[in-house]
Amino acid sequence: MKRILLIVSGGIAAYKALELVRLATKAGLGVRAVLTQAGAQFVTPLSLQALTGEKVYTDLFSLTDESEMGHIELSRSAELVVVAPASADILAKMAAGLADDLASTLLLATDKPVLVAPAMNVRMWEHAATQANIATLRARGVLMVPPDDGPMACGEFGPGRLAEPPAILAAILAALHDGPLKGRHAIVTSGPTHEPIDPVRYLANRSSGRQGHAIAEALVALGARVTLVSGPVSIPDPPGVTVAHVETACEMEAAVQAALPAEIAICAAAVADWRVAAAEQKIKKDGSGQPPALNLAENPDILAALSKPGPQRPRLVVGFAAETEKLAEHAAAKRARKGCDWLVANNVGGTGIMGGTENEILLLTAQGTEAWERMDKRALAARLAAKIGEYFA
Ligand code: CTP
């Protein structure tokens, strides 16, 4: 059984730690909990003890605890240390290397990977001090489940809400996974988008989502924490993946931006290039015999936006190209135009590839072009994921 040491620090979100413990034990993990003094204002040691089935540690200087298990030993008794919720205070202590209570001492003494799930007021989260601490911790290899955006207990609105327990669990499982992409965050887009014409009609394409979904699953198998942003598809959500379901290109763009930061981004979705200035009511035939004109506006280019240099740019951005002619030539031009690192190009003209179960591609990287023979989309996903694993090795 894999074990985690869960540090629950102060904040209204501490109640969600109980749900996290429940999910983690259900997933077969052993959980030992440490409650800070501030955390104990929000949840009781007894409720944590009942859910973990283990002694809960709260005080650095308890001689009984030290004789049972010293704090150094405690800090190394699990394969992963998780801080959820992580308050601004504990993040600052971690960044500064303070050790003035049990939780901060354990965090300084541990030799295990650490995952933090911050939760605090939006202004505290956005404060330059907190952001600098986060940057320091990230640079040291601390794994992070970023806070969600939304209404807060304090009545304000914005980023700072603790990520939902299932998302934290997914990150924990990814961090415990042994694979070359262990703990790394990947965003994958998949499927078509639907662009409404009126309340009952939409523009779409033949994408099934099979390739993107298979890639998401293959990345999880190598230890990545994956956020899949999927357009409307009829295939099930892959296991172990956090899925954001969207309809339109604009929604897909927003979901991708919300999922950043990530080290890997793979844009496998067949995003509609155009959206329609949709009618509020169903468009009726007017009897003139003239077809109605559709007013089209260009959609945001999600891949190009992700590829732009900047602090949020993933280290590896992979685009897809659906072409019907001059595959190599169009693909090379598309890679340059979009600014992505790798480009997976396929010929979708009358080949049964779009919407089908097999794929045949050219892979364009900085090193050159590889032609991959026709194979099942899952096999292709596994091979692409393995190549990404090598890239990060
Ligand atoms: N893409 C995107 N956002 C868009 C359009 C495309 O992220 N609004 C991404 C796709 O997910 C894919 C890549 O860009 O990874 C290329 O998509 P494709 O449809 O082949 O290219 P387009 O940009 O649409 O170029 P064109 O239609 O001129 O071939």
GROMACS .gro file of C-alpha atoms and ligand atoms in nm:
model
  422
    1MET     CA    1   0.000   0.000   0.000
    2LYS     CA    2   0.133   0.344  -0.093
    3ARG     CA    3   0.126   0.599   0.188
    4ILE     CA    4   0.087   0.974   0.197
    5LEU     CA    5   0.148   1.217   0.480
    6LEU     CA    6  -0.129   1.477   0.464
    7ILE     CA    7  -0.066   1.813   0.629
    8VAL     CA    8  -0.385   2.009   0.685
    9SER     CA    9  -0.316   2.377   0.742
   10GLY     CA   10  -0.553   2.655   0.837
   11GLY     CA   11  -0.839   2.792   0.630
   12ILE     CA   12  -1.206   2.739   0.569
   13ALA     CA   13  -1.114   2.488   0.296
   14ALA     CA   14  -0.975   2.250   0.561
   15TYR     CA   15  -1.313   2.075   0.564
   16LYS     CA   16  -1.239   1.953   0.210
   17ALA     CA   17  -0.935   1.768   0.348
   18LEU     CA   18  -1.180   1.524   0.505
   19GLU     CA   19  -1.330   1.446   0.165
   20LEU     CA   20  -0.978   1.410   0.025
   21VAL     CA   21  -0.892   1.155   0.295
   22ARG     CA   22  -1.208   0.963   0.217
   23LEU     CA   23  -1.129   0.952  -0.156
   24ALA     CA   24  -0.763   0.866  -0.098
   25THR     CA   25  -0.836   0.574   0.133
   26LYS     CA   26  -1.103   0.455  -0.113
   27ALA     CA   27  -0.832   0.461  -0.382
   28GLY     CA   28  -0.625   0.227  -0.163
   29LEU     CA   29  -0.380   0.478  -0.015
   30GLY     CA   30  -0.268   0.484   0.345
   31VAL     CA   31  -0.309   0.833   0.490
   32ARG     CA   32  -0.136   0.969   0.799
   33ALA     CA   33  -0.248   1.320   0.890
   34VAL     CA   34  -0.081   1.616   1.053
   35LEU     CA   35  -0.298   1.906   1.164
   36THR     CA   36  -0.152   2.253   1.220
   37GLN     CA   37  -0.276   2.466   1.506
   38ALA     CA   38  -0.467   2.686   1.259
   39GLY     CA   39  -0.603   2.379   1.080
   40ALA     CA   40  -0.741   2.252   1.411
   41GLN     CA   41  -0.963   2.561   1.425
   42PHE     CA   42  -1.152   2.425   1.124
   43VAL     CA   43  -1.142   2.044   1.155
   44THR     CA   44  -1.091   1.832   1.460
   45PRO     CA   45  -0.814   1.574   1.510
   46LEU     CA   46  -1.088   1.327   1.593
   47SER     CA   47  -1.260   1.350   1.255
   48LEU     CA   48  -0.926   1.309   1.074
   49GLN     CA   49  -0.839   1.017   1.298
   50ALA     CA   50  -1.173   0.850   1.231
   51LEU     CA   51  -1.128   0.881   0.855
   52THR     CA   52  -0.758   0.786   0.837
   53GLY     CA   53  -0.784   0.515   1.102
   54GLU     CA   54  -0.450   0.640   1.235
   55LYS     CA   55  -0.314   0.864   1.505
   56VAL     CA   56  -0.323   1.230   1.403
   57TYR     CA   57  -0.016   1.440   1.481
   58THR     CA   58  -0.062   1.794   1.601
   59ASP     CA   59   0.220   1.904   1.828
   60LEU     CA   60   0.594   1.923   1.767
   61PHE     CA   61   0.696   1.890   2.129
   62SER     CA   62   0.489   1.597   2.244
   63LEU     CA   63   0.738   1.364   2.410
   64THR     CA   64   0.501   1.072   2.373
   65ASP     CA   65   0.490   1.124   1.998
   66GLU     CA   66   0.866   1.160   1.980
   67SER     CA   67   0.917   0.832   2.163
   68GLU     CA   68   0.665   0.658   1.933
   69MET     CA   69   0.797   0.808   1.611
   70GLY     CA   70   1.042   1.097   1.590
   71HIS     CA   71   0.948   1.387   1.364
   72ILE     CA   72   1.229   1.310   1.120
   73GLU     CA   73   1.100   0.957   1.085
   74LEU     CA   74   0.743   1.085   1.051
   75SER     CA   75   0.851   1.318   0.768
   76ARG     CA   76   0.987   1.019   0.578
   77SER     CA   77   0.719   0.765   0.666
   78ALA     CA   78   0.522   0.818   0.345
   79GLU     CA   79   0.606   0.820  -0.024
   80LEU     CA   80   0.457   1.166  -0.072
   81VAL     CA   81   0.390   1.464   0.152
   82VAL     CA   82   0.069   1.648   0.063
   83VAL     CA   83  -0.025   1.990   0.201
   84ALA     CA   84  -0.398   2.046   0.145
   85PRO     CA   85  -0.514   2.307   0.200
   86ALA     CA   86  -0.184   2.494   0.190
   87SER     CA   87  -0.231   2.838   0.345
   88ALA     CA   88  -0.032   3.145   0.240
   89ASP     CA   89   0.144   3.112   0.574
   90ILE     CA   90   0.266   2.756   0.529
   91LEU     CA   91   0.378   2.829   0.171
   92ALA     CA   92   0.580   3.124   0.303
   93LYS     CA   93   0.734   2.906   0.572
   94MET     CA   94   0.824   2.642   0.316
   95ALA     CA   95   0.980   2.898   0.083
   96ALA     CA   96   1.181   3.052   0.369
   97GLY     CA   97   1.277   2.718   0.526
   98LEU     CA   98   1.119   2.798   0.863
   99ALA     CA   99   1.060   2.515   1.109
  100ASP     CA  100   0.862   2.653   1.400
  101ASP     CA  101   0.588   2.393   1.433
  102LEU     CA  102   0.540   2.027   1.349
  103ALA     CA  103   0.413   2.080   0.992
  104SER     CA  104   0.689   2.318   0.883
  105THR     CA  105   0.953   2.103   1.054
  106LEU     CA  106   0.831   1.795   0.869
  107LEU     CA  107   0.836   1.985   0.541
  108LEU     CA  108   1.195   2.093   0.602
  109ALA     CA  109   1.306   1.749   0.716
  110THR     CA  110   1.142   1.536   0.451
  111ASP     CA  111   1.333   1.370   0.170
  112LYS     CA  112   1.012   1.281  -0.016
  113PRO     CA  113   0.835   1.470  -0.296
  114VAL     CA  114   0.594   1.736  -0.176
  115LEU     CA  115   0.262   1.831  -0.336
  116VAL     CA  116   0.079   2.146  -0.228
  117ALA     CA  117  -0.282   2.250  -0.296
  118PRO     CA  118  -0.300   2.620  -0.206
  119ALA     CA  119  -0.618   2.782  -0.076
  120MET     CA  120  -0.656   3.139   0.039
  121ASN     CA  121  -0.827   3.469  -0.025
  122VAL     CA  122  -0.781   3.595  -0.381
  123ARG     CA  123  -0.579   3.900  -0.276
  124MET     CA  124  -0.350   3.686  -0.065
  125TRP     CA  125  -0.306   3.449  -0.360
  126GLU     CA  126  -0.233   3.732  -0.603
  127HIS     CA  127   0.002   3.914  -0.363
  128ALA     CA  128   0.355   3.941  -0.501
  129ALA     CA  129   0.491   3.772  -0.186
  130THR     CA  130   0.275   3.462  -0.235
  131GLN     CA  131   0.350   3.448  -0.606
  132ALA     CA  132   0.723   3.474  -0.536
  133ASN     CA  133   0.695   3.194  -0.279
  134ILE     CA  134   0.507   2.979  -0.530
  135ALA     CA  135   0.776   3.042  -0.793
  136THR     CA  136   1.049   2.949  -0.542
  137LEU     CA  137   0.871   2.627  -0.446
  138ARG     CA  138   0.806   2.531  -0.807
  139ALA     CA  139   1.170   2.590  -0.895
  140ARG     CA  140   1.261   2.352  -0.611
  141GLY     CA  141   1.040   2.085  -0.764
  142VAL     CA  142   0.743   2.114  -0.530
  143LEU     CA  143   0.437   1.981  -0.714
  144MET     CA  144   0.126   2.194  -0.716
  145VAL     CA  145  -0.247   2.167  -0.776
  146PRO     CA  146  -0.334   2.530  -0.848
  147PRO     CA  147  -0.638   2.684  -0.680
  148ASP     CA  148  -0.970   2.713  -0.863
  149ASP     CA  149  -1.130   3.034  -0.969
  150GLY     CA  150  -1.472   3.125  -0.831
  151PRO     CA  151  -1.676   3.262  -0.542
  152MET     CA  152  -1.496   3.243  -0.207
  153ALA     CA  153  -1.615   3.188   0.149
  154CYS     CA  154  -1.505   3.546   0.228
  155GLY     CA  155  -1.752   3.684  -0.029
  156GLU     CA  156  -1.487   3.776  -0.287
  157PHE     CA  157  -1.439   3.619  -0.628
  158GLY     CA  158  -1.128   3.492  -0.805
  159PRO     CA  159  -0.853   3.234  -0.790
  160GLY     CA  160  -0.773   3.100  -0.444
  161ARG     CA  161  -1.035   2.831  -0.382
  162LEU     CA  162  -0.889   2.493  -0.296
  163ALA     CA  163  -0.898   2.262  -0.598
  164GLU     CA  164  -1.172   1.999  -0.572
  165PRO     CA  165  -1.069   1.681  -0.384
  166PRO     CA  166  -1.094   1.455  -0.696
  167ALA     CA  167  -0.846   1.683  -0.878
  168ILE     CA  168  -0.610   1.674  -0.579
  169LEU     CA  169  -0.638   1.296  -0.567
  170ALA     CA  170  -0.556   1.274  -0.939
  171ALA     CA  171  -0.241   1.478  -0.873
  172ILE     CA  172  -0.150   1.255  -0.578
  173LEU     CA  173  -0.192   0.939  -0.786
  174ALA     CA  174   0.015   1.093  -1.068
  175ALA     CA  175   0.291   1.185  -0.822
  176LEU     CA  176   0.293   0.832  -0.678
  177HIS     CA  177   0.299   0.676  -1.021
  178ASP     CA  178   0.636   0.554  -1.137
  179GLY     CA  179   0.690   0.674  -1.488
  180PRO     CA  180   0.902   0.916  -1.684
  181LEU     CA  181   0.628   1.183  -1.667
  182LYS     CA  182   0.572   1.137  -1.294
  183GLY     CA  183   0.388   1.434  -1.148
  184ARG     CA  184   0.405   1.648  -1.462
  185HIS     CA  185   0.089   1.828  -1.570
  186ALA     CA  186  -0.032   1.779  -1.928
  187ILE     CA  187  -0.326   1.949  -2.099
  188VAL     CA  188  -0.481   1.762  -2.392
  189THR     CA  189  -0.757   1.896  -2.617
  190SER     CA  190  -0.972   1.642  -2.795
  191GLY     CA  191  -1.280   1.598  -3.011
  192PRO     CA  192  -1.467   1.845  -3.228
  193THR     CA  193  -1.623   2.172  -3.124
  194HIS     CA  194  -1.986   2.257  -3.187
  195GLU     CA  195  -2.057   2.611  -3.298
  196PRO     CA  196  -2.427   2.696  -3.261
  197ILE     CA  197  -2.613   2.841  -3.559
  198ASP     CA  198  -2.939   2.878  -3.371
  199PRO     CA  199  -3.084   2.697  -3.065
  200VAL     CA  200  -3.120   2.367  -3.253
  201ARG     CA  201  -2.841   2.360  -3.515
  202TYR     CA  202  -2.464   2.373  -3.506
  203LEU     CA  203  -2.150   2.353  -3.719
  204ALA     CA  204  -1.930   2.054  -3.638
  205ASN     CA  205  -1.680   1.811  -3.792
  206ARG     CA  206  -1.616   1.437  -3.796
  207SER     CA  207  -1.366   1.421  -3.510
  208SER     CA  208  -1.447   1.137  -3.267
  209GLY     CA  209  -1.202   1.237  -2.992
  210ARG     CA  210  -1.045   0.890  -3.008
  211GLN     CA  211  -0.691   1.011  -3.073
  212GLY     CA  212  -0.690   1.286  -2.809
  213HIS     CA  213  -0.855   1.067  -2.545
  214ALA     CA  214  -0.607   0.785  -2.613
  215ILE     CA  215  -0.318   1.030  -2.573
  216ALA     CA  216  -0.458   1.153  -2.240
  217GLU     CA  217  -0.479   0.795  -2.115
  218ALA     CA  218  -0.129   0.708  -2.242
  219LEU     CA  219   0.018   1.009  -2.059
  220VAL     CA  220  -0.149   0.903  -1.732
  221ALA     CA  221   0.009   0.560  -1.772
  222LEU     CA  222   0.351   0.732  -1.773
  223GLY     CA  223   0.270   0.918  -1.453
  224ALA     CA  224   0.145   1.251  -1.585
  225ARG     CA  225  -0.141   1.442  -1.424
  226VAL     CA  226  -0.368   1.507  -1.719
  227THR     CA  227  -0.638   1.765  -1.780
  228LEU     CA  228  -0.841   1.668  -2.085
  229VAL     CA  229  -1.046   1.944  -2.245
  230SER     CA  230  -1.296   1.765  -2.461
  231GLY     CA  231  -1.551   1.883  -2.712
  232PRO     CA  232  -1.876   1.684  -2.753
  233VAL     CA  233  -1.787   1.317  -2.811
  234SER     CA  234  -1.966   0.986  -2.766
  235ILE     CA  235  -1.672   0.800  -2.609
  236PRO     CA  236  -1.629   0.774  -2.230
  237ASP     CA  237  -1.393   0.988  -2.019
  238PRO     CA  238  -1.057   0.808  -1.985
  239PRO     CA  239  -0.989   0.684  -1.629
  240GLY     CA  240  -0.757   0.883  -1.404
  241VAL     CA  241  -0.795   1.201  -1.607
  242THR     CA  242  -0.953   1.532  -1.501
  243VAL     CA  243  -1.198   1.617  -1.781
  244ALA     CA  244  -1.345   1.956  -1.871
  245HIS     CA  245  -1.638   1.912  -2.110
  246VAL     CA  246  -1.693   2.201  -2.349
  247GLU     CA  247  -1.899   2.271  -2.661
  248THR     CA  248  -1.749   2.563  -2.848
  249ALA     CA  249  -1.397   2.676  -2.943
  250CYS     CA  250  -1.430   2.978  -2.712
  251GLU     CA  251  -1.520   2.750  -2.420
  252MET     CA  252  -1.229   2.521  -2.509
  253GLU     CA  253  -0.990   2.817  -2.509
  254ALA     CA  254  -1.115   2.931  -2.166
  255ALA     CA  255  -1.086   2.579  -2.019
  256VAL     CA  256  -0.731   2.540  -2.152
  257GLN     CA  257  -0.625   2.876  -2.010
  258ALA     CA  258  -0.784   2.786  -1.675
  259ALA     CA  259  -0.592   2.457  -1.667
  260LEU     CA  260  -0.250   2.627  -1.704
  261PRO     CA  261   0.024   2.603  -1.592
  262ALA     CA  262   0.132   2.278  -1.752
  263GLU     CA  263   0.457   2.135  -1.876
  264ILE     CA  264   0.298   1.958  -2.172
  265ALA     CA  265   0.016   2.069  -2.404
  266ILE     CA  266  -0.122   1.854  -2.681
  267CYS     CA  267  -0.385   2.004  -2.910
  268ALA     CA  268  -0.552   1.708  -3.073
  269ALA     CA  269  -0.896   1.870  -3.097
  270ALA     CA  270  -1.044   1.952  -3.434
  271VAL     CA  271  -1.137   2.306  -3.336
  272ALA     CA  272  -1.379   2.486  -3.565
  273ASP     CA  273  -1.197   2.775  -3.729
  274TRP     CA  274  -1.518   2.976  -3.742
  275ARG     CA  275  -1.811   3.042  -3.516
  276VAL     CA  276  -2.148   3.171  -3.623
  277ALA     CA  277  -2.314   3.484  -3.497
  278ALA     CA  278  -2.586   3.255  -3.362
  279ALA     CA  279  -2.954   3.344  -3.391
  280GLU     CA  280  -3.147   3.353  -3.065
  281GLN     CA  281  -3.445   3.176  -3.221
  282LYS     CA  282  -3.461   2.887  -3.464
  283ILE     CA  283  -3.401   3.018  -3.817
  284LYS     CA  284  -3.719   2.964  -4.025
  285LYS     CA  285  -3.757   2.938  -4.401
  286ASP     CA  286  -3.892   3.271  -4.515
  287GLY     CA  287  -4.056   3.140  -4.832
  288SER     CA  288  -3.828   3.338  -5.064
  289GLY     CA  289  -3.630   3.029  -5.164
  290GLN     CA  290  -3.312   3.214  -5.066
  291PRO     CA  291  -3.085   3.035  -4.814
  292PRO     CA  292  -2.999   3.239  -4.505
  293ALA     CA  293  -2.644   3.376  -4.487
  294LEU     CA  294  -2.430   3.256  -4.196
  295ASN     CA  295  -2.223   3.535  -4.045
  296LEU     CA  296  -1.891   3.380  -3.948
  297ALA     CA  297  -1.632   3.513  -3.705
  298GLU     CA  298  -1.285   3.360  -3.656
  299ASN     CA  299  -1.235   3.149  -3.343
  300PRO     CA  300  -0.938   3.196  -3.109
  301ASP     CA  301  -0.643   2.976  -3.208
  302ILE     CA  302  -0.581   2.773  -2.891
  303LEU     CA  303  -0.262   2.608  -3.016
  304ALA     CA  304  -0.105   2.934  -3.134
  305ALA     CA  305  -0.188   3.102  -2.802
  306LEU     CA  306  -0.029   2.816  -2.604
  307SER     CA  307   0.281   2.826  -2.824
  308LYS     CA  308   0.348   3.197  -2.768
  309PRO     CA  309   0.662   3.256  -2.562
  310GLY     CA  310   0.584   3.363  -2.207
  311PRO     CA  311   0.601   3.249  -1.845
  312GLN     CA  312   0.299   3.018  -1.886
  313ARG     CA  313   0.420   2.849  -2.204
  314PRO     CA  314   0.436   2.471  -2.155
  315ARG     CA  315   0.781   2.324  -2.215
  316LEU     CA  316   0.648   2.101  -2.491
  317VAL     CA  317   0.358   2.208  -2.714
  318VAL     CA  318   0.233   1.956  -2.967
  319GLY     CA  319  -0.010   2.047  -3.245
  320PHE     CA  320  -0.198   1.837  -3.496
  321ALA     CA  321  -0.257   1.913  -3.860
  322ALA     CA  322  -0.545   1.774  -4.055
  323GLU     CA  323  -0.459   1.808  -4.423
  324THR     CA  324  -0.609   1.675  -4.743
  325GLU     CA  325  -0.315   1.749  -4.977
  326LYS     CA  326   0.060   1.831  -4.980
  327LEU     CA  327   0.091   1.684  -4.629
  328ALA     CA  328   0.463   1.743  -4.558
  329GLU     CA  329   0.467   2.090  -4.707
  330HIS     CA  330   0.150   2.214  -4.535
  331ALA     CA  331   0.255   2.054  -4.206
  332ALA     CA  332   0.594   2.226  -4.202
  333ALA     CA  333   0.430   2.560  -4.275
  334LYS     CA  334   0.171   2.500  -4.003
  335ARG     CA  335   0.436   2.411  -3.742
  336ALA     CA  336   0.618   2.736  -3.816
  337ARG     CA  337   0.298   2.944  -3.823
  338LYS     CA  338   0.161   2.809  -3.495
  339GLY     CA  339   0.498   2.811  -3.314
  340CYS     CA  340   0.450   2.465  -3.159
  341ASP     CA  341   0.744   2.234  -3.087
  342TRP     CA  342   0.611   1.917  -3.247
  343LEU     CA  343   0.344   1.871  -3.509
  344VAL     CA  344   0.154   1.551  -3.578
  345ALA     CA  345   0.027   1.566  -3.936
  346ASN     CA  346  -0.227   1.338  -4.090
  347ASN     CA  347  -0.394   1.312  -4.422
  348VAL     CA  348  -0.767   1.321  -4.358
  349GLY     CA  349  -0.885   1.326  -4.718
  350GLY     CA  350  -1.090   1.011  -4.786
  351THR     CA  351  -0.865   0.795  -4.565
  352GLY     CA  352  -1.114   0.699  -4.295
  353ILE     CA  353  -0.879   0.852  -4.037
  354MET     CA  354  -1.100   1.129  -3.909
  355GLY     CA  355  -1.365   0.955  -3.700
  356GLY     CA  356  -1.193   0.616  -3.750
  357THR     CA  357  -0.987   0.395  -3.518
  358GLU     CA  358  -0.653   0.406  -3.702
  359ASN     CA  359  -0.409   0.680  -3.778
  360GLU     CA  360  -0.104   0.729  -4.000
  361ILE     CA  361   0.112   1.031  -3.937
  362LEU     CA  362   0.416   1.240  -4.004
  363LEU     CA  363   0.579   1.369  -3.686
  364LEU     CA  364   0.763   1.697  -3.731
  365THR     CA  365   1.010   1.799  -3.459
  366ALA     CA  366   1.314   2.025  -3.444
  367GLN     CA  367   1.517   1.713  -3.529
  368GLY     CA  368   1.333   1.645  -3.853
  369THR     CA  369   1.039   1.444  -3.985
  370GLU     CA  370   0.944   1.084  -3.900
  371ALA     CA  371   0.682   0.887  -4.092
  372TRP     CA  372   0.487   0.648  -3.866
  373GLU     CA  373   0.311   0.358  -4.034
  374ARG     CA  374  -0.066   0.318  -4.010
  375MET     CA  375  -0.161   0.187  -3.664
  376ASP     CA  376  -0.439   0.183  -3.408
  377LYS     CA  377  -0.494   0.525  -3.245
  378ARG     CA  378  -0.419   0.377  -2.902
  379ALA     CA  379  -0.089   0.233  -3.023
  380LEU     CA  380  -0.002   0.568  -3.174
  381ALA     CA  381  -0.091   0.741  -2.847
  382ALA     CA  382   0.137   0.506  -2.651
  383ARG     CA  383   0.424   0.566  -2.893
  384LEU     CA  384   0.378   0.944  -2.881
  385ALA     CA  385   0.358   0.938  -2.499
  386ALA     CA  386   0.678   0.731  -2.484
  387LYS     CA  387   0.851   0.987  -2.706
  388ILE     CA  388   0.732   1.264  -2.474
  389GLY     CA  389   0.867   1.063  -2.180
  390GLU     CA  390   1.207   1.049  -2.351
  391TYR     CA  391   1.193   1.423  -2.415
  392PHE     CA  392   1.150   1.490  -2.040
  393ALA     CA  393   1.400   1.222  -1.929
  394CTP     N1  394  -0.627   2.457  -3.341
  394CTP     C1  395  -0.656   2.527  -3.227
  394CTP     N2  396  -0.747   2.629  -3.229
  394CTP     C2  397  -0.808   2.663  -3.345
  394CTP     C3  398  -0.780   2.592  -3.464
  394CTP     C4  399  -0.689   2.489  -3.458
  394CTP     O1  400  -0.599   2.496  -3.121
  394CTP     N3  401  -0.895   2.761  -3.345
  394CTP     C5  402  -0.525   2.351  -3.335
  394CTP     C6  403  -0.575   2.210  -3.357
  394CTP     O2  404  -0.608   2.149  -3.233
  394CTP     C7  405  -0.455   2.145  -3.419
  394CTP     C8  406  -0.389   2.257  -3.497
  394CTP     O3  407  -0.437   2.376  -3.439
  394CTP     O4  408  -0.361   2.105  -3.321
  394CTP     C9  409  -0.413   2.260  -3.642
  394CTP     O5  410  -0.548   2.249  -3.674
  394CTP     P1  411  -0.593   2.252  -3.828
  394CTP     O6  412  -0.740   2.255  -3.831
  394CTP     O7  413  -0.520   2.148  -3.904
  394CTP     O8  414  -0.528   2.388  -3.873
  394CTP     P2  415  -0.589   2.529  -3.888
  394CTP     O9  416  -0.525   2.621  -3.793
  394CTP    O10  417  -0.735   2.521  -3.885
  394CTP    O11  418  -0.534   2.563  -4.034
  394CTP     P3  419  -0.603   2.536  -4.178
  394CTP    O12  420  -0.749   2.522  -4.153
  394CTP    O13  421  -0.565   2.655  -4.255
  394CTP    O14  422  -0.538   2.412  -4.227
   0.00000   0.00000   0.00000
